[in-house]
Amino acid sequence: MNKHDSERIAGMLEALGAYSVETIEDADIVVFMTCCVREAADTRLYGQVASMKNIPLRDNTPLKKRIIAVGGCIGQRDGDKLVEELPHLDIVFGTHNLASLPQLLTETLEQGGHHVEVKDSSQSFPTDLPTNREHDWAAWLPITIGCNNFCTYCIVPYVRGREKSRTLEDIAEEAQRYVDAGVKEITLLGQNVNSYGRDLYGEPRFADVLRTVNDTGIARLRFATSHPKDLTDEVISLFGELSSLMPALHLPVQSGSNRILDAMNRRYTKEHYLELVRKLREVNPDIALSTDIIVGFPGETEEDFMETYNLVKEVGYTQVFTFIYSKREGTPAATMEDDTPREVIQERFDRLVELVQEQAYQANQADLNKTIDVLVEGASKRDEKLICAKSPKNVTVHAPLPEGVSIDELVGTIIPVHVDEAKTWYLSGQVVGS
Ligand code: 5AD
Ligand code: SF4
């Protein structure tokens, strides 16, 4: 979501005549798009803005001072507090008013001083703004913004507001525009895409969104993120029906202990989650599953952790994003008793990461000696003769660039690769016919 917001910010700045530069030293305007889901990102933002004071302005700039803006979740949460702590900061905006940036920028240029504007709810979707997409062949497409779930550890509902869905017509129009412009992969976005439509139509209609976007002729369709409590049988069945729907699903479980899931207010049980996995594998035995897990939620015991560990073992994920619980002020979990020593949590975390790596390695073996269609993203940073691409399961694939072909011809195309090596985090092989 943050990447998508950043593409919108870049689009708006370009519409004003700005252009992007490679290094911060060359930038007259710096916009930080922020996340406060965990403390580390939060602390880093304050540190990075503070260090901007030591970076001199480029020669020949018409400005007397570099303009620094902070937007997104931390802007939303901290508002004026940011400019009090960081007086060289010029502009603060929140998650609901990305569209205010041009106005705030103009005011700053004309008047100097601090310009802080944070709103309580959104008037429109950021997607109505111009965009400068990072890749011509891929697009993020938000279908909902905000979240109504209030998982007890999570700050998102407080900084992103209540869930709002876009109309199906709007989504279809934007998807069609991307397909007509040559986009190969659309990723539908929402804090919980599965509850799409509840505010508009009175019932989730995420399956309709998937069918509609599939019908635009898009080559590859993905979505994030799914809440297990709202994943319907109808959506599961689409993994066996829609040609564009990639065989990969990110389904955050957070914990394998029913006691902890309850304390997290996740509103499903381990048994329900495993039943979803069973149904998904029934539709497509080869589907790649990924998840998010929090280790060290307040009161987590060794038994609770082992339930998580065993669930991970049972499911066999392609990828697991593991997080150590981070206390977020203002959330219900912040007031829960939390007496597990840090070293114990770290040790659990390390055990889990080791299992995740073994599983990722195992999962990748499923594609060994197969020919798979990959979407070419560019050349490897380390070797310009090596293609970097993504498999249908969203795993990185490397292959030598065929003789006489330039990488520019291949970027954004889908080509067959025969996989002859499967490692933990990537596959490698040969382009078929090269
Ligand atoms: N501490 C640790 N991880 C968190 N997440 C959300 N809030 C917290 C928190 N307070 C994780 C969840 C979520 C992912 C995006 O971030 O696992 O799925
Ligand atoms: Fe946070 Fe839960 Fe909403 Fe996800 S579903 S954004 S974890 S509150």
Coordinates of C-alpha atoms and ligand atoms in Angstrom, one line a residue:
M1 CA 0.0 0.0 0.0
N2 CA 2.9 2.3 0.8
K3 CA 4.6 1.6 -2.5
H4 CA 1.4 2.4 -4.3
D5 CA 1.0 5.7 -2.3
S6 CA 4.6 6.5 -3.2
E7 CA 3.9 6.0 -6.9
R8 CA 0.9 8.4 -6.5
I9 CA 3.2 11.0 -4.8
A10 CA 5.7 10.7 -7.6
G11 CA 2.9 11.1 -10.2
M12 CA 1.7 14.3 -8.5
L13 CA 5.2 15.8 -8.2
E14 CA 5.9 15.0 -11.9
A15 CA 2.6 16.7 -12.8
L16 CA 4.0 19.8 -11.0
G17 CA 7.2 19.7 -13.1
A18 CA 9.4 18.0 -10.7
Y19 CA 11.6 15.0 -11.7
S20 CA 13.2 12.2 -9.7
V21 CA 16.9 12.1 -9.0
E22 CA 19.2 9.2 -8.0
T23 CA 20.8 10.6 -4.9
I24 CA 19.4 12.5 -1.9
E25 CA 22.1 15.1 -2.3
D26 CA 20.6 16.1 -5.7
A27 CA 17.1 16.4 -4.3
D28 CA 15.5 19.8 -3.7
I29 CA 12.3 18.1 -2.4
V30 CA 12.3 15.0 -0.3
V31 CA 9.0 13.2 0.6
F32 CA 9.2 10.4 3.2
M33 CA 6.3 7.9 2.9
T34 CA 6.0 6.3 6.3
C35 CA 4.9 3.1 8.0
C36 CA 4.3 2.7 11.8
V37 CA 3.2 -1.0 11.9
R38 CA 6.3 -1.8 13.9
E39 CA 8.6 0.3 16.0
A40 CA 11.8 -0.2 14.0
A41 CA 10.3 1.7 10.9
D42 CA 9.0 4.3 13.2
T43 CA 12.3 5.0 14.9
R44 CA 14.1 5.0 11.5
L45 CA 11.9 7.7 10.1
Y46 CA 12.7 10.1 13.0
G47 CA 16.5 9.3 12.6
Q48 CA 16.4 9.7 8.8
V49 CA 14.6 13.1 8.9
A50 CA 16.9 14.3 11.6
S51 CA 20.0 13.4 9.5
M52 CA 18.7 15.4 6.5
K53 CA 20.0 18.5 8.3
N54 CA 23.6 17.4 7.5
I55 CA 23.1 17.0 3.8
P56 CA 24.0 20.2 1.9
L57 CA 21.8 21.4 -0.9
R58 CA 23.1 20.9 -4.5
D59 CA 24.7 23.8 -6.3
N60 CA 22.5 25.9 -8.6
T61 CA 19.3 25.2 -6.8
P62 CA 16.8 28.1 -6.7
L63 CA 15.8 27.0 -3.1
K64 CA 17.3 28.4 0.1
K65 CA 16.4 25.3 1.9
R66 CA 15.6 21.7 0.9
I67 CA 11.9 21.0 1.3
I68 CA 11.2 18.0 3.5
A69 CA 7.8 16.4 3.8
V70 CA 6.6 13.4 5.8
G71 CA 3.4 11.7 4.7
G72 CA 1.4 8.5 5.3
C73 CA 0.9 6.6 8.6
I74 CA 3.4 8.5 10.9
G75 CA 2.2 11.8 9.5
Q76 CA -1.4 10.7 10.3
R77 CA -0.6 9.6 13.8
D78 CA 1.9 12.3 14.9
G79 CA 0.8 15.4 13.0
D80 CA 2.1 18.6 14.7
K81 CA 4.4 16.6 17.0
L82 CA 6.6 15.8 14.0
V83 CA 7.4 19.5 13.3
E84 CA 7.9 20.2 17.0
E85 CA 10.5 17.4 17.2
L86 CA 12.0 18.0 13.8
P87 CA 11.8 21.8 13.2
H88 CA 13.5 21.6 9.8
L89 CA 10.6 19.5 8.6
D90 CA 8.3 21.7 6.3
I91 CA 5.3 19.6 5.4
V92 CA 3.3 16.9 7.2
F93 CA 0.3 15.1 5.6
G94 CA -1.6 12.0 6.5
T95 CA -3.0 8.8 4.9
H96 CA -6.3 10.5 3.9
N97 CA -5.0 13.5 2.1
L98 CA -2.1 12.6 -0.3
A99 CA -3.9 14.9 -2.7
S100 CA -3.0 17.9 -0.5
L101 CA 0.7 17.6 -1.1
P102 CA 0.8 20.0 -4.2
Q103 CA -1.1 22.6 -2.3
L104 CA 1.1 22.3 0.8
L105 CA 4.2 22.4 -1.4
T106 CA 3.0 25.6 -3.1
E107 CA 2.3 27.2 0.3
T108 CA 5.7 26.2 1.6
L109 CA 7.4 27.7 -1.5
E110 CA 5.5 30.9 -1.2
Q111 CA 5.4 31.5 2.5
G112 CA 8.1 29.2 4.1
G113 CA 7.2 27.9 7.6
H114 CA 5.5 24.6 8.6
H115 CA 2.5 23.3 6.9
V116 CA 0.7 20.4 8.6
E117 CA -2.6 19.0 7.3
V118 CA -4.0 15.7 8.6
K119 CA -7.6 14.6 8.0
D120 CA -9.9 12.2 9.8
S121 CA -11.2 10.4 6.8
S122 CA -10.7 10.2 3.0
Q123 CA -12.8 12.1 0.5
S124 CA -11.6 10.0 -2.4
F125 CA -9.3 7.2 -3.3
P126 CA -5.6 8.0 -3.8
T127 CA -6.0 6.1 -7.0
D128 CA -7.9 9.0 -8.5
L129 CA -4.5 10.8 -8.5
P130 CA -1.9 10.7 -11.3
T131 CA 0.7 7.9 -10.9
N132 CA 4.2 7.3 -11.8
R133 CA 4.4 3.5 -11.7
E134 CA 7.8 1.9 -10.9
H135 CA 7.3 -0.6 -13.7
D136 CA 5.4 -0.2 -17.0
W137 CA 4.3 -3.9 -16.8
A138 CA 3.0 -4.0 -13.3
A139 CA 0.3 -2.0 -11.4
W140 CA -1.0 -1.9 -7.9
L141 CA -4.8 -1.5 -7.8
P142 CA -6.4 -0.6 -4.5
I143 CA -9.9 -2.0 -4.1
T144 CA -10.4 -1.1 -0.5
I145 CA -8.6 1.3 1.9
G146 CA -8.7 1.2 5.7
C147 CA -9.5 -1.7 8.0
N148 CA -12.3 -2.6 10.4
N149 CA -10.7 -5.6 12.0
F150 CA -8.9 -4.2 15.0
C151 CA -6.5 -7.0 15.6
T152 CA -5.4 -6.1 19.1
Y153 CA -1.7 -5.7 18.2
C154 CA -2.2 -3.6 15.1
I155 CA -2.1 0.2 14.6
V156 CA -3.4 0.1 11.0
P157 CA -7.1 0.8 11.7
Y158 CA -6.1 3.9 13.7
V159 CA -3.9 5.4 11.0
R160 CA -5.7 4.2 7.9
G161 CA -9.3 4.6 9.1
R162 CA -12.4 2.5 8.5
E163 CA -12.7 0.2 5.5
K164 CA -14.0 1.8 2.3
S165 CA -14.5 -0.1 -1.0
R166 CA -14.3 1.3 -4.5
T167 CA -17.1 0.5 -6.8
L168 CA -16.7 -2.5 -9.1
E169 CA -17.1 -0.1 -12.1
D170 CA -14.2 2.0 -11.0
I171 CA -12.0 -1.0 -10.5
A172 CA -12.9 -2.5 -13.9
E173 CA -12.2 0.9 -15.6
E174 CA -8.8 1.2 -14.0
A175 CA -7.9 -2.4 -14.7
Q176 CA -8.9 -2.1 -18.3
R177 CA -6.8 1.1 -18.7
Y178 CA -3.8 -0.8 -17.4
V179 CA -4.3 -3.8 -19.7
D180 CA -4.8 -1.4 -22.7
A181 CA -1.5 0.2 -21.7
G182 CA 0.3 -3.1 -21.8
V183 CA 0.4 -4.0 -18.1
K184 CA 1.0 -7.7 -17.5
E185 CA 0.4 -8.0 -13.8
I186 CA -2.2 -6.4 -11.6
T187 CA -2.0 -6.7 -7.8
L188 CA -5.3 -5.9 -6.1
L189 CA -4.7 -4.2 -2.8
G190 CA -6.5 -3.8 0.5
Q191 CA -5.9 -4.4 4.2
N192 CA -8.4 -7.2 3.9
V193 CA -9.5 -7.7 0.3
N194 CA -11.9 -10.5 1.2
S195 CA -14.3 -8.2 2.9
Y196 CA -14.5 -6.0 -0.2
G197 CA -18.0 -4.6 -0.8
R198 CA -19.4 -5.0 2.6
D199 CA -19.8 -1.2 2.9
L200 CA -21.1 -0.8 -0.7
Y201 CA -23.2 -3.8 -1.4
G202 CA -23.9 -5.2 2.1
E203 CA -22.0 -8.4 1.4
P204 CA -18.4 -9.2 0.3
R205 CA -18.1 -9.5 -3.4
F206 CA -14.5 -10.1 -3.8
A207 CA -15.1 -13.0 -6.1
D208 CA -16.9 -10.6 -8.5
V209 CA -13.8 -8.3 -8.4
L210 CA -11.6 -11.2 -9.4
R211 CA -13.9 -12.3 -12.2
T212 CA -14.2 -8.7 -13.5
V213 CA -10.5 -8.0 -13.5
N214 CA -9.8 -11.5 -15.1
D215 CA -12.2 -10.5 -17.9
T216 CA -10.1 -7.5 -18.8
G217 CA -7.5 -9.9 -20.4
I218 CA -4.8 -9.2 -17.8
A219 CA -2.1 -11.9 -18.0
R220 CA -1.4 -12.2 -14.2
L221 CA -3.6 -11.3 -11.3
R222 CA -2.6 -11.3 -7.6
F223 CA -4.0 -9.8 -4.5
A224 CA -3.0 -8.9 -0.9
T225 CA -4.0 -9.3 1.8
S226 CA -6.5 -11.9 2.7
H227 CA -8.0 -12.3 6.2
P228 CA -8.6 -16.0 6.9
K229 CA -12.0 -15.3 8.6
D230 CA -13.4 -13.8 5.4
L231 CA -11.9 -16.0 2.7
T232 CA -14.9 -17.6 1.1
D233 CA -15.3 -21.0 -0.7
E234 CA -16.2 -19.0 -3.9
V235 CA -12.9 -17.2 -3.9
I236 CA -11.0 -20.4 -3.2
S237 CA -12.7 -22.1 -6.1
L238 CA -11.6 -19.3 -8.4
F239 CA -8.0 -20.5 -8.1
G240 CA -9.1 -23.4 -10.2
E241 CA -11.1 -21.3 -12.7
L242 CA -9.6 -18.0 -13.6
S243 CA -6.7 -18.2 -16.1
S244 CA -5.0 -15.0 -14.8
L245 CA -5.2 -15.8 -11.1
M246 CA -1.7 -16.8 -10.1
P247 CA -1.2 -20.0 -8.0
A248 CA 0.0 -18.0 -4.9
L249 CA -1.9 -16.8 -1.9
H250 CA -0.7 -14.7 1.1
L251 CA -2.8 -15.8 4.0
P252 CA -1.6 -14.3 7.3
V253 CA -2.1 -16.7 10.2
Q254 CA -0.2 -14.7 12.9
S255 CA -0.3 -17.6 15.4
G256 CA -1.1 -21.3 15.6
S257 CA -2.4 -21.1 19.1
N258 CA -6.2 -20.6 19.5
R259 CA -5.6 -18.9 22.9
I260 CA -3.3 -16.3 21.2
L261 CA -5.5 -16.0 18.1
D262 CA -8.4 -15.1 20.5
A263 CA -6.2 -12.5 22.4
M264 CA -5.3 -11.1 19.0
N265 CA -9.0 -10.8 18.1
R266 CA -8.3 -12.6 14.8
R267 CA -11.7 -14.4 15.0
Y268 CA -10.7 -17.7 13.5
T269 CA -9.2 -20.9 15.0
K270 CA -6.2 -22.9 13.9
E271 CA -8.6 -25.6 12.8
H272 CA -10.5 -23.2 10.6
Y273 CA -7.3 -22.0 9.0
L274 CA -6.1 -25.5 8.3
E275 CA -9.4 -26.3 6.7
L276 CA -8.9 -23.3 4.4
V277 CA -5.5 -24.7 3.4
R278 CA -7.0 -28.1 2.8
K279 CA -9.7 -26.6 0.5
L280 CA -7.1 -24.5 -1.4
R281 CA -4.9 -27.5 -2.0
E282 CA -8.0 -29.5 -3.2
V283 CA -8.6 -26.8 -5.8
N284 CA -4.9 -26.6 -6.7
P285 CA -2.4 -29.0 -5.0
D286 CA 0.5 -26.9 -6.3
I287 CA -0.7 -23.5 -4.8
A288 CA 2.1 -21.5 -3.1
L289 CA 1.1 -20.3 0.3
S290 CA 2.8 -17.5 2.2
T291 CA 1.9 -16.0 5.6
D292 CA 2.8 -13.5 8.3
I293 CA 3.6 -14.6 11.9
I294 CA 4.1 -12.6 15.0
V295 CA 6.4 -14.2 17.6
G296 CA 6.2 -13.0 21.3
F297 CA 2.7 -11.6 21.4
P298 CA 2.0 -10.7 25.1
G299 CA 1.6 -13.8 27.2
E300 CA 2.8 -16.3 24.5
T301 CA 4.1 -19.4 26.2
E302 CA 6.4 -22.1 24.8
E303 CA 3.3 -24.3 24.2
D304 CA 1.6 -21.5 22.2
F305 CA 4.8 -21.0 20.2
M306 CA 5.1 -24.7 19.5
E307 CA 1.5 -24.6 18.1
T308 CA 2.6 -22.0 15.7
Y309 CA 5.8 -23.9 14.8
N310 CA 3.8 -27.1 14.2
L311 CA 1.3 -25.3 12.1
V312 CA 4.0 -23.8 9.9
K313 CA 5.5 -27.4 9.6
E314 CA 2.1 -28.8 8.6
V315 CA 1.2 -26.1 6.0
G316 CA 4.6 -26.0 4.3
Y317 CA 4.8 -22.4 3.2
T318 CA 6.8 -21.0 0.3
Q319 CA 7.5 -17.9 2.3
V320 CA 6.8 -16.7 5.8
F321 CA 7.2 -13.1 7.0
T322 CA 8.2 -13.4 10.6
F323 CA 7.9 -10.5 13.0
I324 CA 8.8 -10.1 16.7
Y325 CA 5.8 -8.5 18.4
S326 CA 6.3 -4.8 18.6
K327 CA 4.2 -2.8 21.2
R328 CA 2.2 0.0 19.5
E329 CA 0.8 2.6 21.9
G330 CA -2.9 3.0 21.6
T331 CA -3.6 -0.6 20.7
P332 CA -5.3 -3.0 23.1
A333 CA -2.3 -5.3 23.3
A334 CA -0.1 -2.5 24.5
T335 CA -1.8 -2.8 27.9
M336 CA -1.6 -6.6 28.1
E337 CA 0.8 -8.1 30.5
D338 CA 4.0 -8.9 28.6
D339 CA 6.6 -10.7 30.8
T340 CA 8.3 -13.0 28.3
P341 CA 12.1 -12.2 28.4
R342 CA 13.4 -10.8 25.1
E343 CA 16.0 -13.6 24.8
V344 CA 13.3 -16.2 24.9
I345 CA 11.3 -14.5 22.2
Q346 CA 14.5 -14.1 20.1
E347 CA 15.3 -17.8 20.5
R348 CA 11.7 -18.8 19.4
F349 CA 12.0 -16.4 16.4
D350 CA 15.3 -17.9 15.4
R351 CA 13.9 -21.5 15.5
L352 CA 11.0 -20.4 13.4
V353 CA 13.2 -18.7 10.8
E354 CA 15.3 -21.8 10.5
L355 CA 12.1 -23.9 9.8
V356 CA 10.8 -21.3 7.3
Q357 CA 14.1 -21.5 5.3
E358 CA 14.0 -25.3 5.2
Q359 CA 10.4 -25.1 4.0
A360 CA 11.1 -22.5 1.4
Y361 CA 13.8 -24.8 0.0
Q362 CA 11.5 -27.8 0.0
A363 CA 8.7 -25.8 -1.6
N364 CA 10.9 -24.6 -4.4
Q365 CA 11.9 -28.2 -5.3
A366 CA 8.3 -28.5 -6.8
D367 CA 9.4 -26.4 -9.7
L368 CA 12.7 -28.2 -10.4
N369 CA 13.0 -29.7 -13.9
K370 CA 9.8 -28.0 -14.9
T371 CA 9.3 -25.4 -17.6
I372 CA 7.5 -22.4 -16.1
D373 CA 6.4 -19.0 -17.5
V374 CA 8.2 -16.1 -15.9
L375 CA 7.6 -12.4 -16.1
V376 CA 10.9 -10.6 -16.8
E377 CA 11.6 -7.8 -14.4
G378 CA 15.1 -6.8 -15.6
A379 CA 18.8 -7.7 -15.4
S380 CA 20.3 -8.9 -12.1
K381 CA 22.0 -6.0 -10.2
R382 CA 25.1 -8.1 -9.9
D383 CA 25.3 -9.5 -13.4
E384 CA 23.8 -7.7 -16.4
K385 CA 23.9 -10.9 -18.4
L386 CA 21.5 -12.5 -16.0
I387 CA 17.7 -12.2 -16.3
C388 CA 15.7 -11.5 -13.1
A389 CA 12.1 -12.7 -13.4
K390 CA 9.2 -13.9 -11.3
S391 CA 7.5 -17.3 -11.4
P392 CA 3.7 -17.7 -11.2
K393 CA 4.3 -18.5 -7.5
N394 CA 6.1 -15.2 -7.2
V395 CA 9.5 -16.7 -6.6
T396 CA 12.6 -15.0 -8.1
V397 CA 13.9 -16.8 -11.2
H398 CA 17.4 -16.3 -12.7
A399 CA 18.4 -17.3 -16.3
P400 CA 21.3 -16.3 -18.5
L401 CA 20.3 -13.7 -21.1
P402 CA 20.1 -15.5 -24.5
E403 CA 22.8 -14.6 -27.1
G404 CA 21.8 -11.7 -29.3
V405 CA 18.9 -10.6 -27.2
S406 CA 18.9 -7.3 -25.2
I407 CA 17.4 -7.2 -21.7
D408 CA 15.3 -4.2 -22.8
E409 CA 13.5 -6.4 -25.4
L410 CA 12.6 -8.9 -22.7
V411 CA 11.6 -6.7 -19.7
G412 CA 7.9 -6.9 -19.1
T413 CA 7.4 -10.0 -21.3
I414 CA 6.4 -13.5 -20.2
I415 CA 8.8 -16.2 -21.3
P416 CA 9.3 -19.9 -20.7
V417 CA 12.3 -21.0 -18.5
H418 CA 13.4 -24.5 -17.8
V419 CA 14.3 -24.7 -14.1
D420 CA 17.5 -26.7 -13.4
E421 CA 18.3 -25.4 -9.9
A422 CA 16.0 -24.7 -6.9
K423 CA 17.5 -22.8 -3.9
T424 CA 15.9 -21.4 -0.8
W425 CA 15.0 -18.0 -2.2
Y426 CA 15.3 -18.4 -5.9
L427 CA 15.2 -20.7 -8.9
S428 CA 17.6 -20.7 -11.8
G429 CA 17.4 -22.1 -15.3
Q430 CA 17.6 -21.6 -19.1
V431 CA 15.3 -19.6 -21.3
V432 CA 13.6 -22.2 -23.5
G433 CA 14.7 -22.1 -27.1
S434 CA 17.9 -20.0 -26.4
Ligands
5AD1 N1 4.1 -6.2 16.0 C1 4.6 -7.1 15.2 N2 4.1 -7.3 13.9 C2 3.0 -6.7 13.6 N3 2.3 -6.7 12.5 C3 1.3 -5.9 12.6 N4 1.3 -5.2 13.7 C4 2.4 -5.7 14.4 C5 3.0 -5.5 15.7 N5 2.5 -4.6 16.5 C6 2.6 -7.7 11.4 C7 1.4 -8.6 11.1 C8 0.8 -8.2 9.8 C9 2.1 -7.6 9.1 C10 1.8 -6.6 8.0 O1 2.7 -6.9 10.2 O2 2.0 -9.9 11.0 O3 0.2 -9.2 9.1
SF4_2 FE1 -4.1 -4.9 11.1 FE2 -5.7 -6.9 11.5 FE3 -6.5 -4.9 9.9 FE4 -4.5 -6.6 9.1 S1 -6.7 -7.2 9.5 S2 -4.5 -4.3 9.0 S3 -3.4 -7.1 11.0 S4 -6.1 -4.8 12.1

